[in-house]
Structures are given as structure tokens and as C-alpha cells.
XYZ file of C-alpha atoms in Angstrom:
440
model
C 4.256 -26.285 -16.976
C 4.255 -22.910 -18.765
C 2.947 -19.988 -16.251
C 1.810 -16.917 -17.090
C 2.259 -14.849 -13.421
C 0.228 -11.668 -14.173
C 0.046 -7.805 -12.060
C -2.063 -5.145 -12.743
C -1.161 -2.375 -10.642
C 1.795 -2.025 -7.326
C 1.806 1.460 -6.923
C 4.006 2.088 -9.409
C 6.326 -0.947 -7.827
C 8.521 -3.571 -10.093
C 5.804 -6.196 -8.963
C 7.304 -7.817 -5.918
C 3.916 -10.232 -6.408
C 5.457 -11.361 -8.866
C 9.356 -11.515 -8.801
C 8.979 -14.000 -5.350
C 6.539 -16.348 -6.738
C 8.986 -16.721 -10.040
C 11.402 -17.846 -7.666
C 9.849 -20.599 -6.444
C 8.483 -21.816 -9.842
C 11.509 -20.936 -12.088
C 13.698 -23.592 -9.141
C 11.323 -26.695 -9.680
C 11.586 -26.265 -13.203
C 8.589 -24.203 -14.471
C 8.457 -22.121 -17.564
C 7.731 -18.886 -16.211
C 6.722 -15.604 -18.094
C 5.675 -12.154 -15.933
C 3.568 -9.631 -17.330
C 2.973 -6.551 -15.667
C -0.075 -4.435 -17.407
C 0.989 -1.210 -14.913
C 3.740 -0.983 -17.620
C 2.994 -3.455 -20.674
C 0.061 -5.264 -22.472
C -1.088 -8.659 -21.913
C 1.632 -11.208 -23.957
C -0.996 -13.266 -25.906
C 1.288 -15.404 -27.246
C 2.456 -16.696 -23.878
C -0.775 -16.784 -22.770
C -2.115 -19.017 -25.381
C 0.433 -21.312 -24.744
C -0.161 -21.225 -20.807
C -1.231 -23.961 -18.703
C -1.850 -21.326 -15.891
C -2.399 -17.812 -15.824
C -2.298 -16.312 -11.970
C -2.936 -13.082 -11.008
C -1.284 -11.017 -8.181
C -4.356 -8.923 -6.277
C -2.375 -7.365 -3.417
C -5.107 -4.636 -3.279
C -8.301 -2.988 -4.491
C -8.136 -1.546 -7.849
C -5.566 -4.621 -8.655
C -7.652 -6.511 -8.205
C -10.734 -4.415 -9.921
C -8.472 -3.958 -13.085
C -7.188 -7.783 -12.558
C -11.295 -8.865 -13.348
C -11.304 -6.960 -16.464
C -8.398 -9.323 -18.046
C -9.439 -12.609 -16.646
C -12.236 -12.335 -19.313
C -9.502 -11.264 -22.353
C -7.366 -14.625 -20.921
C -10.474 -16.979 -20.699
C -10.973 -15.955 -24.557
C -7.007 -16.204 -25.936
C -6.567 -19.769 -23.619
C -9.935 -20.895 -22.423
C -8.577 -24.083 -21.068
C -6.036 -22.716 -18.953
C -6.008 -22.740 -15.203
C -6.728 -19.602 -13.966
C -5.501 -19.037 -10.421
C -5.667 -15.858 -8.162
C -3.195 -14.847 -4.999
C -2.713 -12.281 -2.638
C -4.599 -10.315 -0.005
C -7.936 -9.121 -2.117
C -7.825 -13.238 -3.592
C -9.292 -14.655 -0.177
C -11.214 -11.912 0.516
C -13.240 -12.196 -2.777
C -13.492 -15.938 -3.501
C -16.603 -16.322 -4.173
C -16.444 -13.924 -7.075
C -13.815 -14.834 -8.416
C -14.534 -18.357 -8.695
C -17.931 -17.140 -10.331
C -15.442 -15.592 -12.628
C -13.836 -19.116 -14.030
C -10.620 -18.825 -10.678
C -9.937 -22.277 -9.910
C -7.513 -21.489 -8.086
C -7.931 -19.176 -4.549
C -4.564 -18.483 -2.650
C -4.364 -16.294 -0.063
C -1.516 -14.919 3.255
C 1.766 -16.702 2.298
C 0.841 -18.159 -1.189
C 4.018 -19.078 -2.440
C 4.055 -22.732 -1.670
C 0.876 -23.597 -2.798
C 1.017 -21.644 -5.931
C 3.853 -24.136 -6.711
C 1.690 -26.828 -5.703
C -0.814 -25.888 -7.722
C 1.943 -25.622 -10.885
C 2.769 -29.234 -9.440
C -0.535 -30.465 -10.099
C -0.737 -31.156 -6.950
C -4.368 -33.015 -6.154
C -4.636 -32.058 -2.927
C -6.911 -29.241 -2.384
C -4.735 -25.908 -0.930
C -6.322 -23.934 1.620
C -7.710 -20.876 1.343
C -5.701 -18.684 3.591
C -2.141 -20.724 4.164
C 0.190 -18.872 7.473
C 2.317 -21.519 7.191
C 6.111 -20.464 7.638
C 7.754 -20.645 4.714
C 11.443 -21.039 3.665
C 11.804 -17.941 1.908
C 13.089 -18.076 -1.458
C 15.479 -14.916 -3.004
C 12.677 -12.960 -5.794
C 13.688 -13.809 -9.581
C 12.935 -10.705 -10.974
C 13.625 -12.054 -14.824
C 11.605 -10.203 -17.282
C 9.891 -7.424 -15.447
C 10.530 -4.453 -16.984
C 13.505 -2.159 -16.387
C 13.545 -0.183 -12.431
C 13.850 2.831 -14.365
C 10.168 2.447 -15.991
C 8.902 2.637 -12.722
C 8.031 5.270 -9.950
C 10.917 7.631 -8.651
C 12.604 8.853 -5.558
C 12.036 12.873 -6.469
C 14.376 14.804 -3.071
C 16.579 18.007 -3.396
C 15.331 18.547 -7.582
C 16.046 15.239 -8.317
C 14.879 11.706 -9.500
C 16.499 8.238 -8.412
C 15.411 5.256 -9.985
C 13.909 3.139 -6.536
C 13.685 -0.856 -6.110
C 11.141 -2.017 -3.521
C 11.224 -5.495 -1.197
C 9.602 -6.801 1.489
C 11.262 -8.028 4.978
C 8.190 -9.476 6.424
C 4.562 -10.139 5.703
C 0.682 -9.736 7.618
C 0.751 -7.588 10.750
C 0.624 -8.231 14.550
C -2.072 -5.565 14.625
C -5.835 -5.751 14.429
C -6.714 -2.033 12.311
C -10.499 -2.596 11.962
C -10.435 -0.997 8.520
C -7.309 -2.636 7.396
C -7.259 -5.531 4.643
C -4.789 -7.531 6.370
C -6.442 -8.732 8.719
C -8.711 -10.690 7.248
C -5.886 -12.565 6.031
C -3.802 -12.447 8.643
C -5.311 -12.272 12.185
C -2.587 -10.688 13.808
C 0.055 -12.627 12.207
C 3.380 -11.454 10.640
C 6.245 -13.621 9.109
C 10.215 -12.295 9.013
C 12.031 -12.905 6.322
C 15.562 -13.224 6.870
C 17.917 -10.494 6.757
C 19.473 -12.604 4.036
C 16.965 -12.894 1.426
C 16.048 -9.426 2.009
C 19.459 -8.660 1.319
C 20.436 -10.839 -1.479
C 17.268 -9.114 -3.368
C 18.327 -6.029 -2.486
C 22.276 -6.641 -4.138
C 19.742 -7.606 -7.324
C 18.233 -4.471 -7.080
C 20.963 -2.306 -6.884
C 23.247 -3.869 -9.531
C 20.367 -3.509 -11.466
C 20.417 0.523 -10.994
C 18.223 0.792 -7.833
C 19.406 4.450 -6.245
C 16.839 3.722 -3.138
C 14.712 1.106 -1.408
C 11.080 1.173 -0.186
C 10.758 -1.201 2.357
C 6.827 -2.766 1.510
C 6.021 -4.598 5.190
C 2.597 -3.693 6.703
C 4.737 -2.588 9.349
C 9.025 -2.429 9.728
C 9.050 -2.255 13.349
C 6.775 -5.530 13.943
C 9.661 -7.133 14.275
C 11.888 -4.183 15.675
C 15.792 -6.481 16.407
C 14.734 -7.296 12.476
C 14.319 -4.425 11.218
C 17.641 -3.194 13.321
C 19.996 -5.621 12.324
C 18.436 -5.139 8.212
C 18.806 -1.840 8.105
C 22.376 -2.228 9.660
C 23.177 -4.731 7.478
C 22.402 -2.842 4.373
C 23.897 0.569 5.517
C 27.306 -1.260 6.496
C 27.003 -2.856 2.675
C 25.807 0.324 0.930
C 26.243 3.457 2.893
C 25.166 5.548 -0.220
C 21.207 3.182 -0.475
C 19.012 5.531 0.960
C 15.570 3.728 1.495
C 11.894 4.336 3.298
C 9.625 2.775 5.684
C 5.975 2.228 7.124
C 5.631 2.365 10.646
C 2.647 2.780 12.610
C 2.596 5.918 15.182
C 1.992 3.477 18.368
C 5.277 1.675 17.395
C 6.905 4.874 16.592
C 6.150 6.127 20.067
C 7.293 3.176 21.392
C 10.386 2.492 19.822
C 11.494 6.408 19.079
C 15.041 5.182 20.513
C 15.558 3.501 17.500
C 14.403 6.578 14.928
C 17.949 8.179 14.695
C 19.060 4.922 13.465
C 17.007 4.721 10.663
C 17.972 8.431 10.181
C 22.029 7.285 10.228
C 21.261 4.143 7.893
C 20.270 6.108 4.979
C 16.004 6.549 6.172
C 14.759 9.289 4.180
C 11.409 9.385 4.988
C 8.460 7.188 7.185
C 4.943 6.580 5.968
C 2.543 6.768 8.412
C -0.753 5.829 8.074
C -2.528 8.180 10.744
C -6.224 8.020 9.319
C -7.668 10.105 11.235
C -6.958 13.124 13.389
C -10.221 12.779 15.455
C -9.453 10.607 18.561
C -13.814 9.298 18.193
C -12.918 8.107 14.674
C -9.468 6.480 15.873
C -10.916 4.364 18.998
C -13.921 3.039 16.088
C -10.756 2.164 14.004
C -8.674 0.650 16.808
C -5.805 2.170 15.116
C -3.890 1.998 18.548
C -2.882 5.404 18.344
C -4.525 9.410 19.993
C -4.240 12.668 17.791
C -1.207 13.633 20.772
C 0.361 11.173 19.641
C 0.320 11.786 16.077
C 2.037 15.153 16.917
C 4.545 14.088 19.337
C 5.318 11.432 16.030
C 5.871 14.076 14.222
C 8.167 16.222 16.700
C 9.824 12.767 17.522
C 10.483 12.578 13.427
C 11.939 16.047 13.428
C 13.737 15.956 16.110
C 15.833 12.749 14.276
C 15.832 14.746 10.794
C 13.368 12.283 9.348
C 10.229 13.176 7.158
C 7.407 11.903 8.413
C 5.012 11.206 5.346
C 1.238 11.124 7.163
C -1.322 8.792 4.822
C -5.272 9.624 6.014
C -8.807 8.483 5.103
C -10.175 12.074 5.840
C -13.916 10.833 4.373
C -15.679 8.254 6.907
C -19.198 7.726 7.947
C -18.137 9.933 10.955
C -16.279 12.654 9.184
C -18.035 16.380 9.538
C -17.247 19.273 7.369
C -15.471 20.444 10.019
C -13.327 17.449 10.921
C -12.108 18.033 7.682
C -11.241 21.671 8.051
C -9.499 20.486 11.438
C -7.553 17.781 9.120
C -6.010 20.606 6.752
C -5.335 23.151 9.467
C -3.348 20.479 11.776
C -1.330 19.435 8.825
C -0.378 23.301 8.323
C -0.035 23.923 12.011
C 1.945 21.121 11.857
C 4.365 21.893 8.402
C 2.899 18.521 6.719
C 0.842 20.586 4.038
C 3.784 19.398 1.491
C 4.483 15.488 2.941
C 1.326 14.624 2.475
C -0.057 13.491 -0.750
C -2.924 14.820 -2.375
C -5.029 11.819 -3.009
C -4.909 11.319 1.010
C -7.216 14.088 1.883
C -10.198 12.535 -0.694
C -10.498 8.695 -0.094
C -13.356 7.406 1.230
C -13.297 4.746 3.996
C -13.414 1.239 2.203
C -15.896 -1.533 3.642
C -14.519 -4.524 2.028
C -15.606 -8.292 2.835
C -14.163 -9.966 6.208
C -13.568 -6.366 6.979
C -14.037 -5.985 11.306
C -15.281 -2.514 10.441
C -18.513 -4.324 10.246
C -18.711 -5.179 13.590
C -19.510 -1.598 14.236
C -23.019 -0.914 14.811
C -22.646 2.535 12.851
C -21.488 0.584 9.645
C -23.551 -2.165 9.783
C -26.503 0.256 9.701
C -25.373 2.349 6.942
C -23.906 -0.221 4.489
C -25.801 -1.804 1.646
C -25.319 -5.641 0.644
C -22.194 -6.634 -1.020
C -21.361 -5.408 -4.271
C -19.111 -8.221 -5.591
C -18.303 -6.132 -8.924
C -17.456 -3.663 -6.766
C -15.511 -5.529 -4.346
C -16.675 -3.434 -1.162
C -20.171 -2.551 0.471
C -21.032 0.390 -0.433
C -22.406 3.160 2.212
C -23.665 6.808 2.076
C -22.619 9.366 4.278
C -25.903 10.448 6.586
C -24.578 14.464 5.498
C -25.190 14.148 1.243
C -23.337 17.345 1.687
C -19.896 15.483 2.958
C -20.374 12.860 0.271
C -20.261 15.936 -2.351
C -17.700 17.535 -1.201
C -15.600 14.240 -1.322
C -16.172 13.349 -4.239
C -15.553 17.302 -5.640
C -11.732 16.698 -3.947
C -11.309 13.477 -5.677
C -11.823 15.108 -9.100
C -10.227 18.324 -8.396
C -6.704 16.259 -7.469
C -7.007 13.962 -10.412
C -7.793 16.952 -12.626
C -4.476 18.548 -10.969
C -2.183 15.290 -10.956
C -2.893 15.130 -15.082
C -1.871 18.645 -15.005
C 0.923 17.784 -12.609
C 0.430 20.977 -10.388
C 2.642 21.096 -7.839
C 1.337 19.764 -4.397
C 1.466 22.599 -2.322
C -0.934 24.569 -5.341
C -3.356 21.035 -5.200
C -3.398 22.302 -1.061
C -4.606 25.046 -1.531
C -7.242 24.531 -4.091
C -8.611 22.248 -1.225
C -7.923 24.725 1.669
C -10.300 26.901 -0.280
C -13.047 23.769 -1.355
C -13.323 22.883 1.831
C -13.284 26.383 4.025
C -14.875 27.984 1.104
C -12.447 30.911 1.682
C -8.607 31.117 0.245
C -5.768 29.433 2.666
C -3.966 32.915 5.029
C -1.551 34.121 3.309
C 0.729 33.945 6.304
C 0.451 30.616 6.067
C 3.940 29.629 4.134
C 3.611 25.462 2.799
C 6.838 23.999 2.537
C 8.679 24.043 -1.459
C 7.916 20.690 -2.540
C 11.611 20.025 -3.985
C 12.336 19.434 0.093
C 9.819 16.773 0.892
C 11.538 13.786 -0.044
C 8.849 11.835 -2.052
C 8.184 8.789 -4.701
C 5.670 9.882 -7.711
C 3.347 7.332 -7.704
C 0.407 9.830 -7.164
C -2.569 7.041 -6.702
C -2.488 4.925 -3.089
C -5.482 2.194 -2.883
């Protein structure tokens, strides 16, 4: 079968969501073309010749972009079978089927996608959580790593790769899009499979690896073995990981090991510094835990890269001011991507947020085309502030304004007065980061 796998957006990374199923399909004898629309254009000739066109939908932005592309594919090849797979495929199954998508695959999708390509007449489950025998991702035909987001540190840029050492998550944070699909389950990818993928990317020029697991410490023993293996084999390669505060606190004895084995920074979904909001989101940590985690990471020599959802139904102007103040006090203003200070809570199909009376009271009906339940803040000025900050940040990032200067402008907009002169923001060049500005 001729298969075209399509990615529309994967956070500036070479798409793992294409490379992994490509290996399964090619090893079974199928002809596979991978199209990353974040880098290139839809390959019209290959689409016209395709028997199956499958879209990877790992996040909200990717899904919105894919919907536009589905219509183009239908015009180019009305006879092709359409498939969507990934987190947002399962959550938006009804809407996607209405667009003519025949196969919807969530969870551990590779085996199900192969079954579709093999013309297996058995109906594939909407969400599969089987324990798969993972295959080494096949990145042949994807754009070069040099065309993707770069690691920037100490004024230098480095080519970055991306892989996943585990999938799913054992936690049930109410707002997380992983939860409606995995429901507290996670799957470990064998160390040797991960390392085979890493070796291939390093051979292709990667100097840094992002481990994109929802939480790298869901399996701390597995994580330890992996980073020790990576460092032993490639002592000059650096990496970054994502770990929730709860795990950073419970496994803080492992933080020095991360530093010793080449970890440059740890991304952590803090979401809020308001304990009441953290409890609503069921994050499993408190404001005090966050403060202690910052100190633990500093003691270990690691940079903490926090992410936030600053605009929720419970946000006030004062709570946003409080967020900015604590970032300054902890010396984190330069470590936070500006967009993290303007994001608005997404309430998506299947979200556990809908269990909260506060949310049920303010959301409207599901907007299928927007892939979410719309909500308005009871204080219209908070919604206006969110829109103002989003516009400010987007405009400043287009002009490549330094992060520290954007923070100053955000501070002025929220506080309605300039940032105090006695605050010194850490120079941007000393903070390691990946230069993809968006996150959703």
C-alpha cells in the first residue's frame, strides 16, 4: 500500500509521530512518504497516488491545521482512505468522522495503523493501550534536523533531536490532554530502542536530545538507566526532559545525576502559583513545593524551565501580578517563554475539568470546529488582559525582541507601571532553551 503520513506541527521538532509509524509500515513492506507541513508543503503527486493518508494529531494546534489539510487531500485524491491518530484524534473522533476520516486511532497507535494499512477488516479500537514491541523510529525522508528548532545556550546554537522514552502518564491532572486517552496508564520504551533512535539522530548531526515524555520520571529507574547509558556512550551530548514538580520533589536525589549526565534544563508544568487553582487542576503540588523545587534544581546546577496556564476562570489581575512577582523573586523571569504568561485554559472534549461545577457553570456547548468548550471569565477585564498580552507577545516575538524586554512590557501591562529598576533580569544568553516560541 502507498501511505502518506502527515504532520502539521510538533513544536518545532522533527516529527517522532511520523518516524515511529513509518518504521512499522516500511518493515511490513508498505511504501511510506512522510510530509512535515511545518517545514514543507503537501506532496501533491504522492497524495494522488496514496491509498492511505494518515495525520498525526498530538496537540490542539496540529489538529486545527490538519482539518484544513484534510480538505485539500480530499480534492487531490477522493478515493484515498483517511486516518487520524494521536491524542487529539481520539478526543475529536465525531468531528473528524464528519470530515470524512474513516479511521481514528488513539493511544498506542502504531499496531492499529499497521492493521489499517494491511486492510485488516477488524474494527480497530478508538483507544488502544496494548503493550507494544516498539520499533526503532525510521526518519528517512524527513527534513534534516538542522531545519528544526535549535538549542540556544551561551550565545551559541546547536542542532537538536527529539525522542520519547515513555508514553502516557500515571497522573490524572484535570486539564491535561493525555488523561482522557491514557487514563493513568503509561508505557515504557526499552532503553535499547530509545538509544537506537538517539544514535541515528546523533549520526545525522544532533548535539542535543529532547526527551518528550509527558513525565520523564514516571519510571525513575528506567530514566536513570537511560541517561547513564546516553552519557556513557555520548559524553558530550546534552539533553532536556519534562518532569512534574511532584516527581522532582520525590526524586530530588536524582537531580545531581541528571546534571552529571548532561541535562541542561528541566521543563515542568507549574501551571499556577495559586494553591486554590493548583487544587482545582489536581496538580499534586503546592506553591511552596514549586519554590522548593526551584532551589533543588539550582543546588543541582540545573535550569528549571517552568510552564504556566496563567488565565483560568479563577484568575484575577492580582493573581497574575503575583505570578510575575514570584518569577522575579525566584530569578525565573528569563527562564519562562513569554507565551507562557498569556496562555488560556483549554477545556477539550473528554477533559476532567468538566467534572468541576465551576467549569460546568461557565462553558458553552462543545465547539467541534474549534476543538474545545468555550468559556468566558466572569470578569471581562481579565479576558481583555489575556488578549492584550497574547497580542503583545506575538508582535514582540515576530520582531525577535529579547525575552527580558518582553517580560518588562508584560509587567508594565499587568501592573500598569514600569518594572522596578532595581530588578535585574538574568541575561537571556546564559539560559539554555529551544527556540520554538509556541507551545500548544
